[in-house]
Coordinates of C-alpha atoms in Angstrom, one line a residue:
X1150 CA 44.9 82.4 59.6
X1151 CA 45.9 78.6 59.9
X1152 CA 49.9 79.3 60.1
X1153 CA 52.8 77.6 61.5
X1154 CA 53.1 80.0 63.9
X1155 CA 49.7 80.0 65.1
X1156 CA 50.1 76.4 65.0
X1157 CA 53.1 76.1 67.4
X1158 CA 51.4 78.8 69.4
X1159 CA 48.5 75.8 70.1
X1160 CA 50.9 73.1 70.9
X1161 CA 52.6 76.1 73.6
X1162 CA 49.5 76.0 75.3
X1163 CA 49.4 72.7 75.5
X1164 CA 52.0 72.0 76.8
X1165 CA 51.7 75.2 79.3
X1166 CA 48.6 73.1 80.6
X1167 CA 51.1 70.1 81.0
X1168 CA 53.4 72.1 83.2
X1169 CA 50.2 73.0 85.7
X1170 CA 50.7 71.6 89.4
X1171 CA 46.7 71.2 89.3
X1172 CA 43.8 71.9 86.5
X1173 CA 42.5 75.1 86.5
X1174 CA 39.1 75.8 87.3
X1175 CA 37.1 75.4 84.1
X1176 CA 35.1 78.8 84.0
X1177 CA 38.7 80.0 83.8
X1178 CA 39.1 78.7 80.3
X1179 CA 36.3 80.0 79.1
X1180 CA 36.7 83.3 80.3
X1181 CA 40.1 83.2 78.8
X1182 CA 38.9 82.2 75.3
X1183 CA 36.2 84.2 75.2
X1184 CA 37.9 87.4 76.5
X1185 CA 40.6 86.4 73.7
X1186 CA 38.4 86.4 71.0
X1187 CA 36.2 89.3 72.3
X1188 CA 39.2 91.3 72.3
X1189 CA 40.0 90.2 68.8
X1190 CA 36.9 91.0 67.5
X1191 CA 36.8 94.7 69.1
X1192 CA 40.1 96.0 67.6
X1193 CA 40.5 93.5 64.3
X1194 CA 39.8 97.0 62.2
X1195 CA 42.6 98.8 64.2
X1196 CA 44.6 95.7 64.2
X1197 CA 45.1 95.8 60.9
X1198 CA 47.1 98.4 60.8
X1199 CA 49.3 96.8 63.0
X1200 CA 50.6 93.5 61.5
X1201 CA 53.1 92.8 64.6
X1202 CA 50.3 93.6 67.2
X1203 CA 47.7 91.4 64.7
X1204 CA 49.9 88.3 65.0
X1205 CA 50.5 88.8 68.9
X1206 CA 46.6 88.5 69.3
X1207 CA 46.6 85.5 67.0
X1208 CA 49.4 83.9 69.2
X1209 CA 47.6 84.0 72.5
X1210 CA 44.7 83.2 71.3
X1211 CA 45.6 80.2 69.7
X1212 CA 47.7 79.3 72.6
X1213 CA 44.5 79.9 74.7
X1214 CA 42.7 77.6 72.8
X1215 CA 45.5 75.3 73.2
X1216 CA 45.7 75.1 76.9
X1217 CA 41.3 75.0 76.4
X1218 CA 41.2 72.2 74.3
X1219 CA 43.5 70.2 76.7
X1220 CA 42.2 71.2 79.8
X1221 CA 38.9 70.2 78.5
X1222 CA 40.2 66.4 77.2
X1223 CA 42.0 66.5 81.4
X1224 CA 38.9 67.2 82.8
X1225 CA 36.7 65.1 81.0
X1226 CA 39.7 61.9 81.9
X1227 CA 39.7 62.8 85.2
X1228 CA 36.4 63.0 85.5
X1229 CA 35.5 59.3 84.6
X1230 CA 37.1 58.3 88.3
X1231 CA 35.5 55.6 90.7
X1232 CA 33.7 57.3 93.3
X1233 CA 35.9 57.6 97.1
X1234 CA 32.7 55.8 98.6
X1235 CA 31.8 52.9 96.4
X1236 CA 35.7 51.8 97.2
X1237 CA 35.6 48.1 98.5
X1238 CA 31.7 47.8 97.9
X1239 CA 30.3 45.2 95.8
X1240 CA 28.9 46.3 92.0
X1241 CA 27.5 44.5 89.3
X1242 CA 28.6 45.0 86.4
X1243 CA 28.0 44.1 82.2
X1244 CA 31.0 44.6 79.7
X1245 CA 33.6 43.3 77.7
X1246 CA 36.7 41.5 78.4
X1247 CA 39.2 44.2 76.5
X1248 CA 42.7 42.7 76.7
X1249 CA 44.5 39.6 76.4
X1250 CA 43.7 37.3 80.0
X1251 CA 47.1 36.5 81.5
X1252 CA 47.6 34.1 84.1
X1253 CA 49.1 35.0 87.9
X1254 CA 49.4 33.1 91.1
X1255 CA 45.6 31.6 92.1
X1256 CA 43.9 33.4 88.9
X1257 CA 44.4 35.7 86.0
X1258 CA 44.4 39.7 85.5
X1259 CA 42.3 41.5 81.9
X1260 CA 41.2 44.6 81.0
X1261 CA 37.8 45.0 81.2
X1262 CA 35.5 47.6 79.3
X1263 CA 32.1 49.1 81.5
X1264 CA 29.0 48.8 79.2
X1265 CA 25.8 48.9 81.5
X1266 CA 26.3 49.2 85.6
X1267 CA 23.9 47.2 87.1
X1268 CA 24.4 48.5 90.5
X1269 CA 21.4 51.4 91.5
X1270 CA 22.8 54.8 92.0
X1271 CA 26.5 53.0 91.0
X1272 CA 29.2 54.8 89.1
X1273 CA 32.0 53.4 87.3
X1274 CA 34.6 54.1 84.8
X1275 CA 34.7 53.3 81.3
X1276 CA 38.0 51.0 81.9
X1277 CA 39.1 48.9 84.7
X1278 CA 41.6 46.2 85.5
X1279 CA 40.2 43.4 87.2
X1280 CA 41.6 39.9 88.7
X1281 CA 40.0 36.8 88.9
X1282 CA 41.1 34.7 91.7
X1283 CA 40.3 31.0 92.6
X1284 CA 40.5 29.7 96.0
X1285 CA 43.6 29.0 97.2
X1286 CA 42.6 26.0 99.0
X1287 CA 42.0 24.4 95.1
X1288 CA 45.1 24.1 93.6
X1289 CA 43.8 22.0 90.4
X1290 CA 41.6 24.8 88.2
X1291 CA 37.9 24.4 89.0
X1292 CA 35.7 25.1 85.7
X1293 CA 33.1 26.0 88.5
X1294 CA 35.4 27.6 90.7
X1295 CA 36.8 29.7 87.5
X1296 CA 35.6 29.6 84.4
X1297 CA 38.0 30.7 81.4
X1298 CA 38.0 34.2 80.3
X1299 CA 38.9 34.9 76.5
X1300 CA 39.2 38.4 75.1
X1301 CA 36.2 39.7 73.1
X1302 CA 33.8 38.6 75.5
X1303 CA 30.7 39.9 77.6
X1304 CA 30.4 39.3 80.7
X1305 CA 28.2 39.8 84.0
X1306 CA 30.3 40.4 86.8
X1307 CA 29.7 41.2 90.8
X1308 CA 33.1 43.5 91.4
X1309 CA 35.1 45.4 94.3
X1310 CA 37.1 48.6 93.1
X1311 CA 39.2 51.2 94.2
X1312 CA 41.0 53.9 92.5
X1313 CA 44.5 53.4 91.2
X1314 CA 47.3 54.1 94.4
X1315 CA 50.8 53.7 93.7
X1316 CA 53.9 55.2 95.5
X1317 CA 55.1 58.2 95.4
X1318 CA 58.9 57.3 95.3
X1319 CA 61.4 59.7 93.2
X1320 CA 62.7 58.1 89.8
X1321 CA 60.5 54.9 90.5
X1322 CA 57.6 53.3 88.7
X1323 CA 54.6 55.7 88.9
X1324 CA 51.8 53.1 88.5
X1325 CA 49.2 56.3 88.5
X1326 CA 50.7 57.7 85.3
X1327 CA 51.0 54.5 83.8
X1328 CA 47.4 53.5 84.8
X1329 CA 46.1 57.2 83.5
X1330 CA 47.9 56.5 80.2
X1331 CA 45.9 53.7 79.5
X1332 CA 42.5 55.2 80.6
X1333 CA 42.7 52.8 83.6
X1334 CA 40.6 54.4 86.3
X1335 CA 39.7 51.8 88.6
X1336 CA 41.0 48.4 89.7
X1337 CA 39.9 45.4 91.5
X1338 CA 39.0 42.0 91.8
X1339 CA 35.9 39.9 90.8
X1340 CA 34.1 38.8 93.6
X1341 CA 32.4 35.0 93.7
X1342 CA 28.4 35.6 92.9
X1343 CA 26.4 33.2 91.4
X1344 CA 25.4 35.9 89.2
X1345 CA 28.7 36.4 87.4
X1346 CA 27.6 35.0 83.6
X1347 CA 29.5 35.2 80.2
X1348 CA 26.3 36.9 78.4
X1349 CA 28.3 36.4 74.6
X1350 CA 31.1 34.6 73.2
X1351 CA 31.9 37.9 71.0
X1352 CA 31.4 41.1 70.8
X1353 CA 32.5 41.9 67.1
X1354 CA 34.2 45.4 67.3
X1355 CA 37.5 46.4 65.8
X1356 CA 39.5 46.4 69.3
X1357 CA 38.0 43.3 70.3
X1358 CA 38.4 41.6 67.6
X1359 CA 42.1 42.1 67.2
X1360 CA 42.7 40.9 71.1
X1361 CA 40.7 37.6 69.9
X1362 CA 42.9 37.3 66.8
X1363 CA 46.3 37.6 69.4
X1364 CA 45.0 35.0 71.9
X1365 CA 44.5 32.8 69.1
X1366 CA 48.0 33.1 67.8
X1367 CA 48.7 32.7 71.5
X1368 CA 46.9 29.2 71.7
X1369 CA 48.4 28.3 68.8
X1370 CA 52.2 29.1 69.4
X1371 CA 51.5 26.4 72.5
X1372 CA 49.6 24.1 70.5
X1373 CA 52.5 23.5 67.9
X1374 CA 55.5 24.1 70.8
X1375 CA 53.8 22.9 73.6
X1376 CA 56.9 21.9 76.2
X1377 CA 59.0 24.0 74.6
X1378 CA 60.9 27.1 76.9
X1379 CA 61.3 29.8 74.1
X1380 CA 57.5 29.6 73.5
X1381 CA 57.0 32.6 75.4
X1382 CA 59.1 34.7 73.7
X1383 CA 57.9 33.7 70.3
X1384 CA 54.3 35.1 72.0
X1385 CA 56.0 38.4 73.3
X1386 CA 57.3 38.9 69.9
X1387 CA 54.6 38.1 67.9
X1388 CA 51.8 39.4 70.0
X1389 CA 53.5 41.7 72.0
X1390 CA 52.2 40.1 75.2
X1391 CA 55.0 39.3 77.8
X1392 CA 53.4 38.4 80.2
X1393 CA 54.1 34.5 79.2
X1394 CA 58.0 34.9 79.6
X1395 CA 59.3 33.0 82.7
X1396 CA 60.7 35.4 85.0
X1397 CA 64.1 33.2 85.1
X1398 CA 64.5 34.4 81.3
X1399 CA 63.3 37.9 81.9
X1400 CA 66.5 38.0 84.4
X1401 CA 69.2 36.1 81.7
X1402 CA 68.2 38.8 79.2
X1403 CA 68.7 41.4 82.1
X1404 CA 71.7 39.9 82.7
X1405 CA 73.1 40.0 78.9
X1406 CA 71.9 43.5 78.1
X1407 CA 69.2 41.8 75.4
X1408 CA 65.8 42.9 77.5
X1409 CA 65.3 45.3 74.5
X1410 CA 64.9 42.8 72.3
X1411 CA 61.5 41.8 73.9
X1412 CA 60.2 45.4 73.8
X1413 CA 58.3 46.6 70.1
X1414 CA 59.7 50.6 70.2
X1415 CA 58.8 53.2 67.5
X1416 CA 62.1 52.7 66.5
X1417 CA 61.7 49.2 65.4
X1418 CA 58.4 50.2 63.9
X1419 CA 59.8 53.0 62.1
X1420 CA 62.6 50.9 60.3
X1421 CA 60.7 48.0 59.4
X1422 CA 57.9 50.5 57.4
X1423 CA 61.0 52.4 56.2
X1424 CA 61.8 48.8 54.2
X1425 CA 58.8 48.1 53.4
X1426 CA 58.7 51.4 51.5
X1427 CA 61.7 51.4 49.8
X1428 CA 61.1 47.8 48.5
X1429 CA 57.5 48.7 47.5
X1430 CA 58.1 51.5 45.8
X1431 CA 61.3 50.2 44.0
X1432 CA 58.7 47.3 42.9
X1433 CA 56.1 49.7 41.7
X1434 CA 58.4 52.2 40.0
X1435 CA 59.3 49.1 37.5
X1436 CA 55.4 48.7 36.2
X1437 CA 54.8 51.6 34.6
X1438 CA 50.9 49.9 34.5
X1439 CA 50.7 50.4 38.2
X1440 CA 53.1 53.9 38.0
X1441 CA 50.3 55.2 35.9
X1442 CA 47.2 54.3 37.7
X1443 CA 48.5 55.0 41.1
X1444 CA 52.3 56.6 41.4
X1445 CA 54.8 54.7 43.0
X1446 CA 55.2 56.7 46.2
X1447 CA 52.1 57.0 46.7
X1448 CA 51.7 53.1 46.7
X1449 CA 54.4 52.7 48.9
X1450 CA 53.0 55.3 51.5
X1451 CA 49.9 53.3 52.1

């Protein structure tokens, strides 16, 4: 039943749910699965009969379930949105700082996964993007003023929110997309409370974890080349943070056609594993040991 057609017919619906202006309503999926299947399961004896008119069925309704099962991952996205009325209103907060802290003008901007909402009656989305800002009439960093942020950690923080705006200009930067790619739902700014406390120095999850292991290659790129300009682009290339690149750089490798360079595509990826297979699996093929407990593509692959 599992076929490459029926197959293709699932990633059709998908993408026929892509090309939607708005989401359909969802009792409408429903009603169009179910109907699909009911219909299938009334005339599968006559069907039968019919190859052509068998597969036909089988192709809608695996393009229905296609355009179901991503209708039903858009709604349940969508649906983790900031509220219209608890824009600009203060909300406490407990989670995790989820991305590497990068410094901008009076403070610095992170990721920050929702854990508990402390708030009554609050709601908030799983992800935000928040910045912490200092006051501008201190211009040396104030430990009290604003304390360092590290990835990995959890926090209690008073926040203001509002749902992610961009422009709607043709062919420009559409920060909504970009901010509903990365599950970004809300954005704001951390707002000065006595109650804002770091509650742990680490929260030991996978993702966490791995942002903590980047920072620290971070610190330690400007430990060992502290002074030196090409720092941040050591960072950006081993990290894949770029956020420490001076913007006079960012505009000579504008300027030289070499900005790709700085950018990790699937490309690169895709020929660096391609090497590392061909030289593992050239290495295992000549230990006929290793070729016999575990073949030598196989190795490679993983």
């Amino acid at each position: 039943m599992l076929t490459r057609s029926n197959v293709l017919a699932f990633v059709l619906g998908v993408c026929l749910l892509q090309r939607q202006a708005e989401l359909p309503p969802f009792p409408g999926f429903l009603m169009f699965v179910f109907g699909t299947l009911l219909i299938l399961i009334l005339v599968k004896r006559r069907l039968q009969r019919f190859a052509m008119l068998s597969r036909i069925v089988l192709w809608l309704l695996f393009a229905g379930l296609g355009f179901f099962w991503a209708g039903c991952f858009a709604q349940w996205r969508l649906g983790d949105a900031l509220p219209v009325a608890l824009e600009q209103q203060d909300i406490q907060i407990v989670g995790v700082v989820a991305s590497l802290p990068h410094s901008i003008r009076h403070g610095s901007k992170f990721l920050f996964d929702v854990e508990q909402v402390l708030t009554e009656d609050a709601q908030v989305p799983r992800r935000i993007a928040l910045a912490w800002y200092r006051s501008p009439s201190r211009p040396a960093r104030d430990a009290f003023d604003l304390p360092d942020v590290y990835a990995g950690e959890r926090w209690r923080l008073t926040v203001r929110l509002k749902q992610p705006h961009g422009n709607a200009n043709p062919h420009g930067f559409d920060y909504e997309v970009w901010a509903l790619e990365r599950n970004i739902r809300a954005a704001g700014y951390v707002r000065a409370d006595s109650n804002n406390q770091r509650l742990s120095a680490m929260v030991y999850e996978p993702g966490y974890w791995v942002e903590r292991l980047r920072a620290d290659i971070q610190q330690r790129f400007e430990y060992q080349l502290d002074g030196k300009n090409y720092v941040g682009v050591l960072q950006a290339l081993a990290t894949g943070d770029q956020h420490a690149i001076p913007p006079d750089q960012w505009q000579v490798f504008i300027r030289t056609g070499t900005i790709h360079l700085m950018a990790i595509s699937g490309l690169h990826i895709t020929l660096i594993s391609s090497l590392i297979y061909a030289l593992v699996f050239a290495m295992w093929r000549r230990c006929p040991g290793w070729s016999t407990f575990l073949p030598a593509h196989r190795a490679a692959v993983i």
